[in-house]
PDB file of C-alpha atoms in Angstrom:
ATOM      1  CA  MET A   1      17.169 -47.543 104.535  1.00 79.00           C
ATOM      2  CA  ALA A   2      15.659 -50.823 105.653  1.00 84.00           C
ATOM      3  CA  LEU A   3      18.005 -53.855 104.666  1.00 86.00           C
ATOM      4  CA  SER A   4      14.947 -55.526 103.001  1.00 86.00           C
ATOM      5  CA  LEU A   5      14.097 -52.646 100.761  1.00 86.00           C
ATOM      6  CA  TRP A   6      17.990 -52.101 100.129  1.00 91.00           C
ATOM      7  CA  LEU A   7      18.035 -56.109  98.740  1.00 90.00           C
ATOM      8  CA  SER A   8      15.028 -55.023  96.720  1.00 89.00           C
ATOM      9  CA  LEU A   9      17.407 -51.868  95.312  1.00 89.00           C
ATOM     10  CA  LEU A  10      20.278 -54.801  94.854  1.00 91.00           C
ATOM     11  CA  GLY A  11      18.459 -57.054  92.689  1.00 89.00           C
ATOM     12  CA  ALA A  12      15.975 -54.777  90.684  1.00 86.00           C
ATOM     13  CA  THR A  13      19.939 -53.356  89.978  1.00 89.00           C
ATOM     14  CA  ILE A  14      21.800 -56.526  89.401  1.00 89.00           C
ATOM     15  CA  VAL A  15      18.792 -57.539  86.397  1.00 83.00           C
ATOM     16  CA  ILE A  16      18.915 -53.973  84.851  1.00 82.00           C
ATOM     17  CA  SER A  17      23.076 -53.974  84.731  1.00 86.00           C
ATOM     18  CA  PHE A  18      23.075 -57.569  82.719  1.00 86.00           C
ATOM     19  CA  THR A  19      20.236 -56.270  80.574  1.00 78.00           C
ATOM     20  CA  PRO A  20      22.386 -55.261  76.967  1.00 75.00           C
ATOM     21  CA  GLY A  21      22.449 -51.728  75.584  1.00 82.00           C
ATOM     22  CA  ALA A  22      24.773 -49.183  74.540  1.00 85.00           C
ATOM     23  CA  GLY A  23      26.822 -48.815  77.529  1.00 88.00           C
ATOM     24  CA  ALA A  24      27.582 -52.781  77.269  1.00 89.00           C
ATOM     25  CA  ILE A  25      28.331 -52.435  73.817  1.00 89.00           C
ATOM     26  CA  ASN A  26      30.599 -49.315  74.442  1.00 91.00           C
ATOM     27  CA  THR A  27      31.946 -51.298  77.109  1.00 92.00           C
ATOM     28  CA  MET A  28      32.748 -54.386  75.322  1.00 90.00           C
ATOM     29  CA  ASN A  29      34.336 -52.609  72.202  1.00 88.00           C
ATOM     30  CA  ASN A  30      36.534 -50.657  74.476  1.00 90.00           C
ATOM     31  CA  SER A  31      37.810 -54.141  76.236  1.00 90.00           C
ATOM     32  CA  MET A  32      38.594 -55.533  73.061  1.00 85.00           C
ATOM     33  CA  ARG A  33      40.069 -52.269  71.022  1.00 81.00           C
ATOM     34  CA  GLN A  34      42.035 -51.025  74.065  1.00 86.00           C
ATOM     35  CA  GLY A  35      42.388 -54.075  76.861  1.00 86.00           C
ATOM     36  CA  TRP A  36      40.278 -55.060  79.593  1.00 89.00           C
ATOM     37  CA  ARG A  37      42.285 -52.672  82.402  1.00 91.00           C
ATOM     38  CA  ALA A  38      41.962 -49.731  79.916  1.00 92.00           C
ATOM     39  CA  SER A  39      37.952 -50.379  79.340  1.00 93.00           C
ATOM     40  CA  ILE A  40      37.756 -49.393  83.372  1.00 95.00           C
ATOM     41  CA  TRP A  41      37.549 -45.076  81.639  1.00 96.00           C
ATOM     42  CA  GLY A  42      34.491 -45.988  79.751  1.00 95.00           C
ATOM     43  CA  VAL A  43      32.688 -47.031  82.534  1.00 95.00           C
ATOM     44  CA  ILE A  44      33.539 -45.110  84.799  1.00 96.00           C
ATOM     45  CA  GLY A  45      31.965 -42.573  82.408  1.00 95.00           C
ATOM     46  CA  GLN A  46      28.848 -44.268  82.270  1.00 94.00           C
ATOM     47  CA  GLN A  47      28.709 -44.143  85.738  1.00 95.00           C
ATOM     48  CA  ILE A  48      29.422 -40.177  86.055  1.00 95.00           C
ATOM     49  CA  ALA A  49      25.938 -40.768  83.293  1.00 93.00           C
ATOM     50  CA  LEU A  50      24.251 -42.357  85.770  1.00 92.00           C
ATOM     51  CA  LEU A  51      25.073 -40.018  88.654  1.00 92.00           C
ATOM     52  CA  ILE A  52      23.620 -37.250  86.655  1.00 91.00           C
ATOM     53  CA  HIS A  53      20.475 -38.970  85.696  1.00 88.00           C
ATOM     54  CA  VAL A  54      19.523 -39.454  89.101  1.00 88.00           C
ATOM     55  CA  VAL A  55      20.509 -35.868  90.382  1.00 87.00           C
ATOM     56  CA  ILE A  56      18.176 -34.444  86.866  1.00 84.00           C
ATOM     57  CA  VAL A  57      15.414 -36.731  88.493  1.00 82.00           C
ATOM     58  CA  ALA A  58      15.876 -35.412  92.516  1.00 81.00           C
ATOM     59  CA  ALA A  59      15.471 -31.903  90.801  1.00 80.00           C
ATOM     60  CA  GLY A  60      12.364 -32.654  89.044  1.00 76.00           C
ATOM     61  CA  VAL A  61      14.144 -31.989  85.870  1.00 70.00           C
ATOM     62  CA  GLY A  62      13.699 -35.511  84.842  1.00 65.00           C
ATOM     63  CA  LEU A  63       9.663 -34.689  84.671  1.00 68.00           C
ATOM     64  CA  LEU A  64      10.010 -31.775  82.642  1.00 70.00           C
ATOM     65  CA  VAL A  65      12.130 -33.895  80.308  1.00 68.00           C
ATOM     66  CA  SER A  66       9.484 -36.771  80.449  1.00 66.00           C
ATOM     67  CA  SER A  67       6.587 -34.704  80.500  1.00 73.00           C
ATOM     68  CA  SER A  68       7.825 -32.443  77.165  1.00 76.00           C
ATOM     69  CA  PRO A  69       7.572 -34.455  74.047  1.00 80.00           C
ATOM     70  CA  LEU A  70       9.201 -31.646  72.173  1.00 82.00           C
ATOM     71  CA  LEU A  71      12.121 -31.832  74.615  1.00 76.00           C
ATOM     72  CA  PHE A  72      12.299 -35.422  75.235  1.00 74.00           C
ATOM     73  CA  ALA A  73      12.173 -36.252  71.540  1.00 79.00           C
ATOM     74  CA  GLY A  74      15.345 -33.511  71.488  1.00 82.00           C
ATOM     75  CA  ILE A  75      17.589 -35.368  73.535  1.00 76.00           C
ATOM     76  CA  ARG A  76      16.123 -39.270  71.747  1.00 76.00           C
ATOM     77  CA  TYR A  77      17.706 -37.711  68.315  1.00 84.00           C
ATOM     78  CA  ALA A  78      20.304 -36.738  69.495  1.00 82.00           C
ATOM     79  CA  GLY A  79      21.166 -39.502  71.514  1.00 78.00           C
ATOM     80  CA  ALA A  80      20.577 -42.011  68.230  1.00 82.00           C
ATOM     81  CA  ALA A  81      22.293 -39.632  65.904  1.00 87.00           C
ATOM     82  CA  TYR A  82      25.937 -40.281  68.315  1.00 83.00           C
ATOM     83  CA  LEU A  83      25.389 -43.731  68.382  1.00 84.00           C
ATOM     84  CA  VAL A  84      24.725 -43.738  64.889  1.00 88.00           C
ATOM     85  CA  TYR A  85      27.643 -41.996  64.073  1.00 87.00           C
ATOM     86  CA  LEU A  86      29.644 -44.053  66.400  1.00 84.00           C
ATOM     87  CA  GLY A  87      28.602 -46.894  64.194  1.00 85.00           C
ATOM     88  CA  ILE A  88      29.228 -45.992  61.209  1.00 90.00           C
ATOM     89  CA  ARG A  89      32.932 -44.713  62.061  1.00 84.00           C
ATOM     90  CA  MET A  90      33.991 -47.639  63.491  1.00 79.00           C
ATOM     91  CA  MET A  91      32.767 -49.557  60.570  1.00 85.00           C
ATOM     92  CA  LEU A  92      34.780 -47.196  58.153  1.00 85.00           C
ATOM     93  CA  SER A  93      37.899 -47.100  60.392  1.00 77.00           C
ATOM     94  CA  LYS A  94      41.024 -48.785  59.407  1.00 74.00           C
ATOM     95  CA  PRO A  95      41.756 -51.846  61.392  1.00 66.00           C
ATOM     96  CA  ASP A  96      45.110 -50.887  63.298  1.00 63.00           C
ATOM     97  CA  VAL A  97      46.603 -54.600  64.839  1.00 58.00           C
ATOM     98  CA  ALA A  98      48.909 -54.185  67.634  1.00 52.00           C
ATOM     99  CA  SER A  99      51.245 -57.538  68.328  1.00 47.00           C
ATOM    100  CA  ASP A 100      49.698 -57.945  71.886  1.00 47.00           C
ATOM    101  CA  GLY A 101      45.998 -58.010  70.170  1.00 46.00           C
ATOM    102  CA  THR A 102      44.412 -55.015  71.794  1.00 45.00           C
ATOM    103  CA  SER A 103      43.350 -52.338  69.207  1.00 46.00           C
ATOM    104  CA  THR A 104      40.985 -52.860  66.748  1.00 42.00           C
ATOM    105  CA  GLY A 105      40.656 -49.221  64.951  1.00 49.00           C
ATOM    106  CA  GLY A 106      42.698 -46.867  66.554  1.00 56.00           C
ATOM    107  CA  THR A 107      43.563 -46.062  70.104  1.00 70.00           C
ATOM    108  CA  LEU A 108      41.292 -44.434  72.310  1.00 79.00           C
ATOM    109  CA  THR A 109      42.907 -42.439  75.329  1.00 87.00           C
ATOM    110  CA  ARG A 110      41.808 -42.677  79.028  1.00 89.00           C
ATOM    111  CA  GLY A 111      39.414 -39.222  78.401  1.00 92.00           C
ATOM    112  CA  ALA A 112      38.274 -40.038  75.045  1.00 92.00           C
ATOM    113  CA  MET A 113      36.742 -43.199  76.792  1.00 94.00           C
ATOM    114  CA  LEU A 114      35.801 -41.522  79.778  1.00 95.00           C
ATOM    115  CA  ARG A 115      33.990 -38.683  76.950  1.00 94.00           C
ATOM    116  CA  ARG A 116      32.006 -41.233  75.311  1.00 93.00           C
ATOM    117  CA  GLY A 117      30.854 -43.450  78.272  1.00 93.00           C
ATOM    118  CA  ILE A 118      29.476 -40.665  79.446  1.00 94.00           C
ATOM    119  CA  LEU A 119      27.353 -39.775  76.649  1.00 92.00           C
ATOM    120  CA  VAL A 120      26.710 -43.141  75.002  1.00 89.00           C
ATOM    121  CA  ASN A 121      24.094 -43.424  78.585  1.00 87.00           C
ATOM    122  CA  LEU A 122      23.632 -39.789  79.232  1.00 87.00           C
ATOM    123  CA  LEU A 123      21.946 -39.403  75.772  1.00 83.00           C
ATOM    124  CA  ASN A 124      19.260 -41.373  76.498  1.00 77.00           C
ATOM    125  CA  PRO A 125      16.144 -39.585  77.698  1.00 69.00           C
ATOM    126  CA  LYS A 126      14.249 -43.317  78.090  1.00 68.00           C
ATOM    127  CA  ALA A 127      17.139 -43.535  80.931  1.00 75.00           C
ATOM    128  CA  ILE A 128      15.768 -40.394  82.532  1.00 76.00           C
ATOM    129  CA  VAL A 129      12.109 -41.404  82.549  1.00 72.00           C
ATOM    130  CA  PHE A 130      13.278 -45.046  83.434  1.00 77.00           C
ATOM    131  CA  PHE A 131      14.675 -43.237  86.845  1.00 82.00           C
ATOM    132  CA  LEU A 132      11.853 -41.291  86.837  1.00 77.00           C
ATOM    133  CA  ALA A 133       9.898 -44.302  88.079  1.00 75.00           C
ATOM    134  CA  PHE A 134      12.345 -46.512  89.162  1.00 79.00           C
ATOM    135  CA  THR A 135      13.937 -44.050  92.028  1.00 81.00           C
ATOM    136  CA  PRO A 136      10.415 -43.481  93.909  1.00 79.00           C
ATOM    137  CA  GLN A 137       9.707 -47.300  95.106  1.00 81.00           C
ATOM    138  CA  PHE A 138      13.117 -46.926  96.569  1.00 83.00           C
ATOM    139  CA  ILE A 139      13.310 -43.344  98.435  1.00 83.00           C
ATOM    140  CA  ARG A 140      11.246 -42.377 101.474  1.00 83.00           C
ATOM    141  CA  THR A 141      10.398 -38.676 101.715  1.00 77.00           C
ATOM    142  CA  ASP A 142       9.346 -38.659 105.624  1.00 81.00           C
ATOM    143  CA  GLN A 143      12.433 -39.746 106.119  1.00 85.00           C
ATOM    144  CA  PRO A 144      16.218 -37.698 105.320  1.00 88.00           C
ATOM    145  CA  LEU A 145      16.792 -37.933 102.035  1.00 83.00           C
ATOM    146  CA  LEU A 146      20.642 -37.379 101.728  1.00 87.00           C
ATOM    147  CA  PRO A 147      21.303 -40.828 102.994  1.00 90.00           C
ATOM    148  CA  GLN A 148      19.136 -42.322 101.251  1.00 89.00           C
ATOM    149  CA  TYR A 149      20.326 -41.077  97.593  1.00 89.00           C
ATOM    150  CA  LEU A 150      24.006 -42.077  99.078  1.00 91.00           C
ATOM    151  CA  ILE A 151      22.731 -45.410  99.403  1.00 93.00           C
ATOM    152  CA  TYR A 152      20.988 -45.770  96.475  1.00 92.00           C
ATOM    153  CA  ILE A 153      23.415 -44.229  93.683  1.00 92.00           C
ATOM    154  CA  GLY A 154      26.203 -46.165  95.476  1.00 94.00           C
ATOM    155  CA  THR A 155      24.291 -49.437  95.418  1.00 94.00           C
ATOM    156  CA  ILE A 156      23.592 -48.779  91.084  1.00 92.00           C
ATOM    157  CA  VAL A 157      27.263 -47.733  90.156  1.00 93.00           C
ATOM    158  CA  ALA A 158      28.954 -50.543  92.181  1.00 95.00           C
ATOM    159  CA  VAL A 159      26.793 -52.974  90.815  1.00 94.00           C
ATOM    160  CA  ASP A 160      26.980 -51.332  87.067  1.00 93.00           C
ATOM    161  CA  VAL A 161      31.252 -50.968  87.926  1.00 95.00           C
ATOM    162  CA  LEU A 162      31.622 -54.555  88.509  1.00 95.00           C
ATOM    163  CA  VAL A 163      29.073 -55.867  85.897  1.00 93.00           C
ATOM    164  CA  MET A 164      30.130 -53.870  83.174  1.00 93.00           C
ATOM    165  CA  PHE A 165      33.834 -54.098  84.175  1.00 93.00           C
ATOM    166  CA  PHE A 166      34.287 -57.853  85.565  1.00 93.00           C
ATOM    167  CA  PHE A 167      31.156 -59.586  83.138  1.00 92.00           C
ATOM    168  CA  PHE A 168      31.084 -57.549  79.852  1.00 91.00           C
ATOM    169  CA  ALA A 169      34.865 -56.661  79.559  1.00 92.00           C
ATOM    170  CA  GLY A 170      35.739 -59.193  80.873  1.00 90.00           C
ATOM    171  CA  THR A 171      33.547 -62.022  78.658  1.00 87.00           C
ATOM    172  CA  ALA A 172      35.305 -59.327  75.737  1.00 86.00           C
ATOM    173  CA  ARG A 173      38.265 -60.571  76.474  1.00 79.00           C
ATOM    174  CA  SER A 174      37.852 -64.208  74.704  1.00 77.00           C
ATOM    175  CA  PHE A 175      36.974 -62.465  71.447  1.00 76.00           C
ATOM    176  CA  GLN A 176      40.480 -60.057  71.827  1.00 71.00           C
ATOM    177  CA  ARG A 177      42.081 -63.294  69.244  1.00 70.00           C
ATOM    178  CA  PHE A 178      40.328 -61.590  66.202  1.00 67.00           C
ATOM    179  CA  THR A 179      41.842 -58.557  66.677  1.00 66.00           C
ATOM    180  CA  THR A 180      45.389 -59.785  66.310  1.00 68.00           C
ATOM    181  CA  THR A 181      44.373 -60.376  62.360  1.00 71.00           C
ATOM    182  CA  VAL A 182      43.239 -57.370  60.081  1.00 76.00           C
ATOM    183  CA  ARG A 183      40.445 -59.248  59.031  1.00 78.00           C
ATOM    184  CA  GLY A 184      39.571 -60.117  62.421  1.00 75.00           C
ATOM    185  CA  ALA A 185      39.847 -56.251  63.219  1.00 74.00           C
ATOM    186  CA  LYS A 186      37.744 -55.103  60.920  1.00 80.00           C
ATOM    187  CA  LEU A 187      35.253 -57.955  61.253  1.00 81.00           C
ATOM    188  CA  LEU A 188      34.473 -56.804  64.580  1.00 78.00           C
ATOM    189  CA  ASN A 189      34.726 -53.441  63.483  1.00 79.00           C
ATOM    190  CA  ILE A 190      31.726 -53.861  61.319  1.00 85.00           C
ATOM    191  CA  VAL A 191      29.796 -56.143  64.289  1.00 83.00           C
ATOM    192  CA  PHE A 192      30.165 -53.611  66.982  1.00 80.00           C
ATOM    193  CA  GLY A 193      29.360 -50.654  64.066  1.00 84.00           C
ATOM    194  CA  VAL A 194      25.949 -52.192  63.242  1.00 88.00           C
ATOM    195  CA  LEU A 195      25.438 -52.764  67.091  1.00 84.00           C
ATOM    196  CA  PHE A 196      25.769 -49.286  68.153  1.00 81.00           C
ATOM    197  CA  ILE A 197      23.127 -48.337  64.789  1.00 88.00           C
ATOM    198  CA  LEU A 198      20.642 -51.234  66.116  1.00 86.00           C
ATOM    199  CA  VAL A 199      20.193 -49.687  69.336  1.00 79.00           C
ATOM    200  CA  ALA A 200      19.946 -46.457  68.272  1.00 81.00           C
ATOM    201  CA  ALA A 201      17.088 -47.537  65.845  1.00 84.00           C
ATOM    202  CA  MET A 202      15.703 -49.682  69.028  1.00 77.00           C
ATOM    203  CA  MET A 203      16.023 -45.763  70.669  1.00 71.00           C
ATOM    204  CA  LEU A 204      13.791 -44.413  68.116  1.00 77.00           C
ATOM    205  CA  LEU A 205      11.507 -46.901  67.377  1.00 77.00           C
ATOM    206  CA  ILE A 206      10.342 -48.544  70.715  1.00 62.00           C
ATOM    207  CA  HIS A 207       8.377 -46.202  72.774  1.00 53.00           C
TER     208      HIS A 207
END
Protein backbone atom coordinates (compact mmCIF):
# COMPACT_ATOMS: atom_id res chain seq x y z
CA MET A 1 0.00 0.00 0.00
CA ALA A 2 1.41 3.37 -1.06
CA LEU A 3 2.24 5.82 1.73
CA SER A 4 -0.20 8.45 0.42
CA LEU A 5 -3.00 5.89 0.32
CA TRP A 6 -2.16 4.69 3.84
CA LEU A 7 -2.17 8.26 5.16
CA SER A 8 -5.64 8.71 3.66
CA LEU A 9 -6.74 5.50 5.35
CA LEU A 10 -5.25 6.67 8.64
CA GLY A 11 -7.00 10.03 8.49
CA ALA A 12 -10.37 8.51 7.59
CA THR A 13 -10.05 5.89 10.32
CA ILE A 14 -9.25 8.51 12.98
CA VAL A 15 -12.33 10.54 12.06
CA ILE A 16 -14.56 7.46 12.04
CA SER A 17 -13.24 6.18 15.39
CA PHE A 18 -13.95 9.51 17.08
CA THR A 19 -17.56 9.44 15.86
CA PRO A 20 -19.74 8.52 18.88
CA GLY A 21 -21.72 5.31 18.57
CA ALA A 22 -22.69 2.16 20.41
CA GLY A 23 -19.05 1.11 20.70
CA ALA A 24 -18.03 4.38 22.33
CA ILE A 25 -20.97 4.24 24.74
CA ASN A 26 -20.18 0.64 25.64
CA THR A 27 -16.51 1.52 26.23
CA MET A 28 -17.30 4.50 28.46
CA ASN A 29 -19.83 2.50 30.43
CA ASN A 30 -17.33 -0.33 30.99
CA SER A 31 -14.67 2.13 32.09
CA MET A 32 -16.91 3.69 34.72
CA ARG A 33 -18.42 0.43 35.94
CA GLN A 34 -15.40 -1.85 35.84
CA GLY A 35 -12.43 0.51 35.73
CA TRP A 36 -10.30 1.93 32.96
CA ARG A 37 -7.88 -0.98 32.64
CA ALA A 38 -10.59 -3.63 32.70
CA SER A 39 -12.51 -1.83 29.95
CA ILE A 40 -9.90 -3.01 27.43
CA TRP A 41 -11.73 -6.35 27.25
CA GLY A 42 -14.80 -4.69 25.82
CA VAL A 43 -12.60 -2.81 23.35
CA ILE A 44 -10.97 -6.09 22.28
CA GLY A 45 -14.42 -7.58 21.71
CA GLN A 46 -15.34 -4.65 19.50
CA GLN A 47 -12.17 -5.17 17.44
CA ILE A 48 -13.03 -8.84 16.95
CA ALA A 49 -16.35 -7.69 15.51
CA LEU A 50 -14.55 -5.29 13.17
CA LEU A 51 -12.35 -8.14 11.97
CA ILE A 52 -15.43 -10.24 11.30
CA HIS A 53 -17.01 -7.37 9.35
CA VAL A 54 -13.93 -7.02 7.13
CA VAL A 55 -13.80 -10.79 6.54
CA ILE A 56 -17.49 -10.76 5.63
CA VAL A 57 -16.92 -7.97 3.11
CA ALA A 58 -13.78 -9.59 1.69
CA ALA A 59 -15.64 -12.88 1.28
CA GLY A 60 -18.41 -11.14 -0.65
CA VAL A 61 -21.10 -11.88 1.94
CA GLY A 62 -21.43 -8.16 2.60
CA LEU A 63 -22.82 -7.69 -0.89
CA LEU A 64 -25.45 -10.30 -0.17
CA VAL A 65 -26.44 -8.57 3.09
CA SER A 66 -26.63 -5.13 1.50
CA SER A 67 -28.66 -6.42 -1.48
CA SER A 68 -31.13 -8.46 0.59
CA PRO A 69 -33.66 -6.17 2.32
CA LEU A 70 -34.98 -9.06 4.42
CA LEU A 71 -31.56 -10.17 5.68
CA PHE A 72 -30.44 -6.58 6.26
CA ALA A 73 -33.62 -5.79 8.19
CA GLY A 74 -33.32 -8.96 10.26
CA ILE A 75 -29.79 -8.10 11.41
CA ARG A 76 -30.76 -4.45 11.93
CA TYR A 77 -33.70 -5.31 14.17
CA ALA A 78 -31.65 -7.88 16.09
CA GLY A 79 -28.95 -5.29 16.72
CA ALA A 80 -31.43 -2.65 17.81
CA ALA A 81 -33.21 -5.13 20.08
CA TYR A 82 -29.91 -6.06 21.74
CA LEU A 83 -29.08 -2.41 22.43
CA VAL A 84 -32.58 -1.81 23.85
CA TYR A 85 -32.12 -4.89 26.04
CA LEU A 86 -28.81 -3.52 27.33
CA GLY A 87 -30.38 -0.13 27.95
CA ILE A 88 -33.39 -1.42 29.87
CA ARG A 89 -31.28 -3.87 31.85
CA MET A 90 -28.92 -1.06 32.80
CA MET A 91 -31.70 1.31 33.86
CA LEU A 92 -33.38 -1.35 35.99
CA SER A 93 -30.19 -2.69 37.55
CA LYS A 94 -29.54 -2.03 41.22
CA PRO A 95 -26.46 0.16 41.75
CA ASP A 96 -23.62 -1.66 43.45
CA VAL A 97 -21.28 0.97 44.84
CA ALA A 98 -17.75 -0.21 45.53
CA SER A 99 -15.33 1.57 47.82
CA ASP A 100 -12.99 2.29 44.90
CA GLY A 101 -15.82 3.67 42.81
CA THR A 102 -15.43 1.26 39.89
CA SER A 103 -18.75 -0.54 39.89
CA THR A 104 -22.19 0.81 39.02
CA GLY A 105 -24.61 -2.02 38.71
CA GLY A 106 -22.76 -5.28 39.10
CA THR A 107 -19.32 -6.47 38.11
CA LEU A 108 -18.86 -7.91 34.64
CA THR A 109 -16.27 -10.59 34.00
CA ARG A 110 -13.68 -10.15 31.28
CA GLY A 111 -15.52 -12.72 29.19
CA ALA A 112 -18.82 -10.87 29.59
CA MET A 113 -17.26 -7.58 28.48
CA LEU A 114 -15.60 -9.35 25.55
CA ARG A 115 -18.86 -10.96 24.41
CA ARG A 116 -20.84 -7.76 24.78
CA GLY A 117 -18.21 -5.83 22.82
CA ILE A 118 -18.47 -8.35 19.99
CA LEU A 119 -22.26 -8.23 19.89
CA VAL A 120 -22.52 -4.44 20.14
CA ASN A 121 -20.41 -3.99 16.99
CA LEU A 122 -21.35 -7.18 15.16
CA LEU A 123 -25.13 -6.72 15.23
CA ASN A 124 -24.94 -3.60 13.12
CA PRO A 125 -25.59 -4.29 9.42
CA LYS A 126 -24.78 -0.68 8.58
CA ALA A 127 -21.19 -1.43 9.56
CA ILE A 128 -21.09 -4.16 6.90
CA VAL A 129 -22.49 -1.77 4.29
CA PHE A 130 -20.02 0.89 5.43
CA PHE A 131 -17.05 -1.46 5.04
CA LEU A 132 -18.49 -2.59 1.71
CA ALA A 133 -18.20 1.00 0.47
CA PHE A 134 -15.06 1.90 2.46
CA THR A 135 -12.82 -1.10 1.75
CA PRO A 136 -12.54 -0.80 -2.07
CA GLN A 137 -11.15 2.71 -1.67
CA PHE A 138 -7.96 1.28 -0.14
CA ILE A 139 -7.61 -2.18 -1.70
CA ARG A 140 -6.09 -2.56 -5.17
CA THR A 141 -7.16 -5.77 -6.88
CA ASP A 142 -4.16 -5.66 -9.24
CA GLN A 143 -1.79 -6.04 -6.27
CA PRO A 144 -1.33 -8.88 -3.74
CA LEU A 145 -4.43 -8.78 -1.52
CA LEU A 146 -3.19 -10.32 1.73
CA PRO A 147 -0.56 -7.64 2.55
CA GLN A 148 -3.08 -4.92 1.72
CA TYR A 149 -5.76 -6.40 3.96
CA LEU A 150 -3.25 -6.86 6.80
CA ILE A 151 -2.23 -3.19 6.61
CA TYR A 152 -5.87 -2.14 6.20
CA ILE A 153 -7.29 -4.03 9.17
CA GLY A 154 -4.16 -3.43 11.25
CA THR A 155 -4.56 0.33 10.83
CA ILE A 156 -8.27 0.26 11.61
CA VAL A 157 -7.87 -1.88 14.72
CA ALA A 158 -4.84 0.03 16.05
CA VAL A 159 -6.55 3.41 15.68
CA ASP A 160 -9.85 2.20 17.13
CA VAL A 161 -8.15 0.63 20.16
CA LEU A 162 -6.21 3.82 20.87
CA VAL A 163 -9.26 6.05 20.49
CA MET A 164 -11.62 3.80 22.44
CA PHE A 165 -9.23 3.01 25.29
CA PHE A 166 -7.34 6.25 25.73
CA PHE A 167 -10.03 8.75 24.68
CA PHE A 168 -13.48 7.32 25.42
CA ALA A 169 -12.51 5.03 28.30
CA GLY A 170 -10.00 7.58 29.57
CA THR A 171 -12.54 10.39 29.46
CA ALA A 172 -15.05 8.26 31.34
CA ARG A 173 -12.66 8.03 34.29
CA SER A 174 -13.37 11.67 35.11
CA PHE A 175 -16.99 10.72 35.85
CA GLN A 176 -16.13 7.90 38.25
CA ARG A 177 -16.81 10.19 41.19
CA PHE A 178 -20.50 9.61 40.48
CA THR A 179 -20.04 5.90 41.12
CA THR A 180 -19.12 6.46 44.77
CA THR A 181 -22.76 7.09 45.76
CA VAL A 182 -25.90 5.05 45.11
CA ARG A 183 -27.66 8.11 43.70
CA GLY A 184 -24.82 8.91 41.32
CA ALA A 185 -24.48 5.29 40.21
CA LYS A 186 -28.20 5.06 39.53
CA LEU A 187 -28.07 8.28 37.51
CA LEU A 188 -25.24 6.89 35.37
CA ASN A 189 -27.18 3.65 34.84
CA ILE A 190 -30.14 5.67 33.57
CA VAL A 191 -28.02 7.94 31.37
CA PHE A 192 -26.16 5.08 29.68
CA GLY A 193 -29.34 3.03 29.43
CA VAL A 194 -31.03 5.88 27.59
CA LEU A 195 -28.00 6.33 25.33
CA PHE A 196 -28.09 2.66 24.30
CA ILE A 197 -31.79 2.96 23.50
CA LEU A 198 -31.22 6.17 21.50
CA VAL A 199 -28.54 4.46 19.41
CA ALA A 200 -30.97 1.60 18.80
CA ALA A 201 -33.60 4.10 17.65
CA MET A 202 -31.07 5.69 15.29
CA MET A 203 -30.29 2.27 13.80
CA LEU A 204 -33.97 1.79 13.03
CA LEU A 205 -34.91 5.31 11.93
CA ILE A 206 -31.85 6.46 9.97
CA HIS A 207 -31.52 4.67 6.63
